[in-house]
mmCIF file of C-alpha atoms in Angstrom:
data_model
loop_
_atom_site.group_PDB
_atom_site.id
_atom_site.type_symbol
_atom_site.label_atom_id
_atom_site.label_comp_id
_atom_site.label_asym_id
_atom_site.label_seq_id
_atom_site.Cartn_x
_atom_site.Cartn_y
_atom_site.Cartn_z
ATOM 1 C CA UNK A 972 0.007 -0.010 -0.029
ATOM 2 C CA UNK A 973 1.390 3.373 -0.992
ATOM 3 C CA UNK A 974 0.021 6.845 -0.253
ATOM 4 C CA UNK A 975 -0.312 8.882 -3.427
ATOM 5 C CA UNK A 976 -1.717 12.124 -1.961
ATOM 6 C CA UNK A 977 -2.611 13.422 1.554
ATOM 7 C CA UNK A 978 -4.087 16.731 2.577
ATOM 8 C CA UNK A 979 -6.285 18.080 5.404
ATOM 9 C CA UNK A 980 -7.452 21.039 7.454
ATOM 10 C CA UNK A 981 -8.669 21.175 11.080
ATOM 11 C CA UNK A 982 -11.917 19.298 10.265
ATOM 12 C CA UNK A 983 -11.290 16.969 7.321
ATOM 13 C CA UNK A 984 -8.540 14.869 5.955
ATOM 14 C CA UNK A 985 -8.228 13.012 2.593
ATOM 15 C CA UNK A 986 -5.821 10.164 1.904
ATOM 16 C CA UNK A 987 -5.341 8.644 -1.579
ATOM 17 C CA UNK A 988 -3.929 5.189 -1.313
ATOM 18 C CA UNK A 989 -2.734 2.769 -3.988
ATOM 19 C CA UNK A 990 -2.903 -0.999 -3.385
ATOM 20 C CA UNK A 991 -0.677 -2.854 -5.765
ATOM 21 C CA UNK A 992 -0.558 -6.660 -5.892
ATOM 22 C CA UNK A 993 2.310 -8.510 -7.433
ATOM 23 C CA UNK A 994 2.542 -8.620 -11.199
ATOM 24 C CA UNK A 995 0.298 -11.309 -12.637
ATOM 25 C CA UNK A 996 -2.209 -11.027 -9.725
ATOM 26 C CA UNK A 997 -5.735 -10.011 -10.655
ATOM 27 C CA UNK A 998 -7.804 -7.897 -8.309
ATOM 28 C CA UNK A 999 -11.178 -8.429 -9.905
ATOM 29 C CA UNK A 1000 -13.975 -5.888 -10.422
ATOM 30 C CA UNK A 1001 -17.065 -6.708 -8.432
ATOM 31 C CA UNK A 1002 -20.675 -5.746 -9.230
ATOM 32 C CA UNK A 1003 -23.118 -4.684 -6.537
ATOM 33 C CA UNK A 1004 -24.568 -8.169 -6.571
ATOM 34 C CA UNK A 1005 -21.121 -9.685 -5.943
ATOM 35 C CA UNK A 1006 -19.635 -7.492 -3.210
ATOM 36 C CA UNK A 1007 -17.066 -4.772 -2.675
ATOM 37 C CA UNK A 1008 -13.588 -4.137 -1.315
ATOM 38 C CA UNK A 1009 -13.062 -2.786 2.230
ATOM 39 C CA UNK A 1010 -10.361 -2.348 4.870
ATOM 40 C CA UNK A 1011 -11.983 -4.259 7.654
ATOM 41 C CA UNK A 1012 -13.407 -7.644 8.708
ATOM 42 C CA UNK A 1013 -15.950 -7.220 11.574
ATOM 43 C CA UNK A 1014 -16.224 -10.923 12.030
ATOM 44 C CA UNK A 1015 -12.516 -11.124 12.823
ATOM 45 C CA UNK A 1016 -12.548 -7.827 14.758
ATOM 46 C CA UNK A 1017 -10.114 -6.400 12.267
ATOM 47 C CA UNK A 1018 -10.716 -2.659 11.866
ATOM 48 C CA UNK A 1019 -8.930 0.403 10.394
ATOM 49 C CA UNK A 1020 -7.769 2.541 13.398
ATOM 50 C CA UNK A 1021 -6.517 6.039 13.987
ATOM 51 C CA UNK A 1022 -4.379 6.833 17.027
ATOM 52 C CA UNK A 1023 -2.175 9.621 18.371
ATOM 53 C CA UNK A 1024 1.508 9.203 19.057
ATOM 54 C CA UNK A 1025 0.714 7.674 22.447
ATOM 55 C CA UNK A 1026 -1.512 4.977 21.004
ATOM 56 C CA UNK A 1027 -4.750 6.719 22.187
ATOM 57 C CA UNK A 1028 -7.566 6.210 19.759
ATOM 58 C CA UNK A 1029 -8.726 9.327 17.818
ATOM 59 C CA UNK A 1030 -12.374 8.772 17.109
ATOM 60 C CA UNK A 1031 -13.534 9.916 13.734
ATOM 61 C CA UNK A 1032 -16.149 9.167 11.100
ATOM 62 C CA UNK A 1033 -14.773 8.125 7.738
ATOM 63 C CA UNK A 1034 -15.890 7.169 4.258
ATOM 64 C CA UNK A 1035 -14.170 5.221 1.529
ATOM 65 C CA UNK A 1036 -14.384 5.669 -2.209
ATOM 66 C CA UNK A 1037 -12.737 3.453 -4.823
ATOM 67 C CA UNK A 1038 -11.444 5.359 -7.847
ATOM 68 C CA UNK A 1039 -12.076 4.219 -11.488
ATOM 69 C CA UNK A 1040 -9.842 1.296 -12.448
ATOM 70 C CA UNK A 1041 -6.896 1.687 -14.726
ATOM 71 C CA UNK A 1042 -5.772 -0.999 -17.244
ATOM 72 C CA UNK A 1043 -3.530 -2.548 -14.514
ATOM 73 C CA UNK A 1044 -5.529 -5.505 -13.094
ATOM 74 C CA UNK A 1045 -3.344 -5.757 -10.065
ATOM 75 C CA UNK A 1046 -3.963 -2.150 -8.847
ATOM 76 C CA UNK A 1047 -6.690 -0.535 -6.805
ATOM 77 C CA UNK A 1048 -6.823 3.121 -5.719
ATOM 78 C CA UNK A 1049 -8.834 4.259 -2.663
ATOM 79 C CA UNK A 1050 -9.696 7.681 -1.245
ATOM 80 C CA UNK A 1051 -10.434 7.745 2.447
ATOM 81 C CA UNK A 1052 -12.056 10.818 4.024
ATOM 82 C CA UNK A 1053 -11.919 11.378 7.784
ATOM 83 C CA UNK A 1054 -14.167 13.520 9.911
ATOM 84 C CA UNK A 1055 -12.750 14.062 13.398
ATOM 85 C CA UNK A 1056 -14.600 14.339 16.654
ATOM 86 C CA UNK A 1057 -14.314 17.606 18.557
ATOM 87 C CA UNK A 1058 -10.831 18.317 19.881
ATOM 88 C CA UNK A 1059 -8.979 16.590 16.906
ATOM 89 C CA UNK A 1060 -7.207 18.943 14.539
ATOM 90 C CA UNK A 1061 -5.759 17.240 11.459
ATOM 91 C CA UNK A 1062 -3.613 20.288 10.653
ATOM 92 C CA UNK A 1063 -1.758 20.682 13.957
ATOM 93 C CA UNK A 1064 1.264 18.596 12.911
ATOM 94 C CA UNK A 1065 0.974 16.007 15.628
ATOM 95 C CA UNK A 1066 1.291 12.333 15.063
ATOM 96 C CA UNK A 1067 -1.828 10.528 13.907
ATOM 97 C CA UNK A 1068 -1.219 6.907 13.000
ATOM 98 C CA UNK A 1069 -3.522 5.222 10.554
ATOM 99 C CA UNK A 1070 -3.419 1.395 10.744
ATOM 100 C CA UNK A 1071 -4.950 -0.646 7.956
ATOM 101 C CA UNK A 1072 -5.152 -4.372 8.773
ATOM 102 C CA UNK A 1073 -5.644 -5.547 5.262
ATOM 103 C CA UNK A 1074 -8.067 -5.813 2.345
ATOM 104 C CA UNK A 1075 -11.299 -7.897 2.275
ATOM 105 C CA UNK A 1076 -14.175 -8.397 -0.069
ATOM 106 C CA UNK A 1077 -17.562 -8.194 1.590
ATOM 107 C CA UNK A 1078 -20.291 -10.158 -0.180
ATOM 108 C CA UNK A 1079 -23.952 -8.915 -0.061
ATOM 109 C CA UNK A 1080 -24.507 -11.571 2.629
ATOM 110 C CA UNK A 1081 -21.720 -10.075 4.744
ATOM 111 C CA UNK A 1082 -19.223 -12.842 4.213
ATOM 112 C CA UNK A 1083 -15.718 -11.366 4.418
ATOM 113 C CA UNK A 1084 -13.042 -12.891 2.143
ATOM 114 C CA UNK A 1085 -9.471 -11.814 2.804
ATOM 115 C CA UNK A 1086 -7.409 -10.491 -0.109
ATOM 116 C CA UNK A 1087 -4.409 -9.552 1.929
ATOM 117 C CA UNK A 1088 -3.764 -9.232 5.695
ATOM 118 C CA UNK A 1089 -0.982 -7.665 7.666
ATOM 119 C CA UNK A 1090 -0.484 -4.227 9.254
ATOM 120 C CA UNK A 1091 0.125 -1.071 7.203
ATOM 121 C CA UNK A 1092 0.840 1.999 9.329
ATOM 122 C CA UNK A 1093 0.932 5.591 8.036
ATOM 123 C CA UNK A 1094 1.555 8.774 10.024
ATOM 124 C CA UNK A 1095 -0.995 11.002 8.275
ATOM 125 C CA UNK A 1096 -0.567 13.659 10.929
ATOM 126 C CA UNK A 1097 2.832 14.542 9.447
ATOM 127 C CA UNK A 1098 1.392 15.371 5.992
ATOM 128 C CA UNK A 1099 -1.387 17.972 5.644
ATOM 129 C CA UNK A 1100 -0.644 19.512 2.290
ATOM 130 C CA UNK A 1101 -0.719 23.169 3.573
ATOM 131 C CA UNK A 1102 -4.431 23.556 2.784
ATOM 132 C CA UNK A 1103 -5.522 27.181 2.600
ATOM 133 C CA UNK A 1104 -8.033 28.212 5.316
ATOM 134 C CA UNK A 1105 -9.934 31.458 5.406
ATOM 135 C CA UNK A 1106 -11.826 33.036 8.376
ATOM 136 C CA UNK A 1107 -14.505 35.243 6.831
ATOM 137 C CA UNK A 1108 -15.678 38.594 8.209
ATOM 138 C CA UNK A 1109 -19.237 37.992 9.410
ATOM 139 C CA UNK A 1110 -19.644 41.130 11.509
ATOM 140 C CA UNK A 1111 -23.243 42.252 11.380
ATOM 141 C CA UNK A 1112 -24.507 39.150 9.474
ATOM 142 C CA UNK A 1113 -27.948 38.171 10.744
ATOM 143 C CA UNK A 1114 -31.510 37.470 9.843
ATOM 144 C CA UNK A 1115 -34.849 37.739 11.493
ATOM 145 C CA UNK A 1116 -36.988 34.625 12.200
ATOM 146 C CA UNK A 1117 -40.520 34.398 13.537
ATOM 147 C CA UNK A 1118 -39.865 31.802 16.201
ATOM 148 C CA UNK A 1119 -36.305 32.433 17.279
ATOM 149 C CA UNK A 1120 -35.897 36.228 17.028
ATOM 150 C CA UNK A 1121 -32.617 37.365 15.482
ATOM 151 C CA UNK A 1122 -30.378 34.566 14.126
ATOM 152 C CA UNK A 1123 -26.737 35.850 14.253
ATOM 153 C CA UNK A 1124 -23.735 34.411 12.456
ATOM 154 C CA UNK A 1125 -20.768 34.497 14.812
ATOM 155 C CA UNK A 1126 -17.977 32.891 12.771
ATOM 156 C CA UNK A 1127 -17.379 31.159 9.467
ATOM 157 C CA UNK A 1128 -14.416 29.245 8.336
ATOM 158 C CA UNK A 1129 -13.903 27.844 4.840
ATOM 159 C CA UNK A 1130 -11.207 25.726 3.103
ATOM 160 C CA UNK A 1131 -11.254 23.776 -0.181
ATOM 161 C CA UNK A 1132 -12.445 20.800 1.919
ATOM 162 C CA UNK A 1133 -15.477 22.151 3.814
ATOM 163 C CA UNK A 1134 -16.809 24.831 6.127
ATOM 164 C CA UNK A 1135 -17.453 25.356 9.827
ATOM 165 C CA UNK A 1136 -19.757 28.070 11.251
ATOM 166 C CA UNK A 1137 -21.190 29.131 14.611
ATOM 167 C CA UNK A 1138 -24.461 31.020 15.177
ATOM 168 C CA UNK A 1139 -26.726 32.124 18.065
ATOM 169 C CA UNK A 1140 -30.297 33.418 18.360
ATOM 170 C CA UNK A 1141 -32.106 35.704 20.654
ATOM 171 C CA UNK A 1142 -35.357 33.720 21.445
ATOM 172 C CA UNK A 1143 -34.591 30.123 22.362
ATOM 173 C CA UNK A 1144 -37.384 27.517 21.952
ATOM 174 C CA UNK A 1145 -37.266 24.321 24.031
ATOM 175 C CA UNK A 1146 -36.300 21.237 21.903
ATOM 176 C CA UNK A 1147 -35.967 22.851 18.566
ATOM 177 C CA UNK A 1148 -33.222 24.946 16.936
ATOM 178 C CA UNK A 1149 -33.180 27.267 13.905
ATOM 179 C CA UNK A 1150 -30.916 26.858 10.910
ATOM 180 C CA UNK A 1151 -30.100 28.677 7.679
ATOM 181 C CA UNK A 1152 -29.208 26.995 4.361
ATOM 182 C CA UNK A 1153 -25.561 27.396 3.599
ATOM 183 C CA UNK A 1154 -23.647 26.997 0.242
ATOM 184 C CA UNK A 1155 -20.677 28.581 -1.575
ATOM 185 C CA UNK A 1156 -21.242 30.761 -4.645
ATOM 186 C CA UNK A 1157 -18.809 30.071 -7.475
ATOM 187 C CA UNK A 1158 -17.614 32.780 -9.918
ATOM 188 C CA UNK A 1159 -19.997 31.376 -12.648
ATOM 189 C CA UNK A 1160 -22.894 31.903 -10.271
ATOM 190 C CA UNK A 1161 -23.413 28.216 -9.446
ATOM 191 C CA UNK A 1162 -23.690 27.021 -5.914
ATOM 192 C CA UNK A 1163 -21.952 24.150 -4.109
ATOM 193 C CA UNK A 1164 -23.502 22.669 -1.070
ATOM 194 C CA UNK A 1165 -21.967 20.494 1.656
ATOM 195 C CA UNK A 1166 -22.446 16.758 1.391
ATOM 196 C CA UNK A 1167 -23.458 16.402 5.013
ATOM 197 C CA UNK A 1168 -23.111 18.229 8.319
ATOM 198 C CA UNK A 1169 -22.305 17.489 11.916
ATOM 199 C CA UNK A 1170 -22.097 19.685 14.996
ATOM 200 C CA UNK A 1171 -23.361 20.503 18.501
ATOM 201 C CA UNK A 1172 -25.754 22.976 20.065
ATOM 202 C CA UNK A 1173 -27.361 24.277 23.235
ATOM 203 C CA UNK A 1174 -30.593 26.114 23.647
ATOM 204 C CA UNK A 1175 -29.295 29.458 22.055
ATOM 205 C CA UNK A 1176 -26.371 28.590 19.898
ATOM 206 C CA UNK A 1177 -25.079 25.919 17.514
ATOM 207 C CA UNK A 1178 -21.840 25.113 15.772
ATOM 208 C CA UNK A 1179 -21.886 22.985 12.535
ATOM 209 C CA UNK A 1180 -19.277 21.742 10.146
ATOM 210 C CA UNK A 1181 -19.337 19.617 6.938
ATOM 211 C CA UNK A 1182 -17.306 18.681 3.880
ATOM 212 C CA UNK A 1183 -17.987 19.385 0.220
ATOM 213 C CA UNK A 1184 -18.726 16.303 -1.841
ATOM 214 C CA UNK A 1185 -15.306 16.739 -3.466
ATOM 215 C CA UNK A 1186 -12.687 19.487 -2.728
ATOM 216 C CA UNK A 1187 -13.288 22.801 -4.428
ATOM 217 C CA UNK A 1188 -11.076 25.495 -5.872
ATOM 218 C CA UNK A 1189 -11.173 28.265 -3.276
ATOM 219 C CA UNK A 1190 -9.914 30.845 -5.816
ATOM 220 C CA UNK A 1191 -13.097 30.400 -7.779
ATOM 221 C CA UNK A 1192 -15.383 30.991 -4.800
ATOM 222 C CA UNK A 1193 -16.812 34.562 -4.634
ATOM 223 C CA UNK A 1194 -19.149 34.271 -1.634
ATOM 224 C CA UNK A 1195 -20.817 32.076 0.994
ATOM 225 C CA UNK A 1196 -24.556 32.229 1.047
ATOM 226 C CA UNK A 1197 -26.051 31.788 4.575
ATOM 227 C CA UNK A 1198 -29.792 32.004 4.253
ATOM 228 C CA UNK A 1199 -30.486 35.318 2.491
ATOM 229 C CA UNK A 1200 -27.034 36.799 3.361
ATOM 230 C CA UNK A 1201 -24.031 36.697 1.113
ATOM 231 C CA UNK A 1202 -20.615 36.870 2.747
ATOM 232 C CA UNK A 1203 -17.754 37.796 0.367
ATOM 233 C CA UNK A 1204 -14.746 35.507 0.220
ATOM 234 C CA UNK A 1205 -11.841 37.886 -0.259
#
């Protein structure tokens, strides 16, 4: 297994990984009815893990995408995207050890067939790719709501990988929270939304973050739309 590219910001990290079998070995394509490749075997308790330099587990969500195949039948290319839990910063330069225990094929009936097993360890914390991060000026950005009073944007951070923002409101309502649609506006006028969001909240504030479906070119972003407000990206 060989890393081909690695980059991340505080909130998200991408690793492109090549799996190359010996010459003459065929790593077959599988249809949805046949199964798919993955880096774990739950039956054998073999899982991909991420730990700090002291061996403490760093909890994170992650998703895996397999890139289109080349003509080389012995090569697979994977892209792994990590979402950290609060308190984990992928851009702080500290050790973060990714352990991959092997490669399996999972059948539709959840039968796991090993392709290769072992231990492949990569210090992804040492390689972040110097991703550009911009803190936008959100002073005075707010909007009025019927139920929650004034909804105020307190901070907004954007990178090519995703966004994080914090807001508060003046009239809390028990058990429900307001929100405003958020998207980036590209120079051609099109909008790019986040693929998903996570976050935390209390009765009168929330903080959310989420990645784009694929990384974007920050130089082509002109603004962020938050509800009806447009915040310029200088």
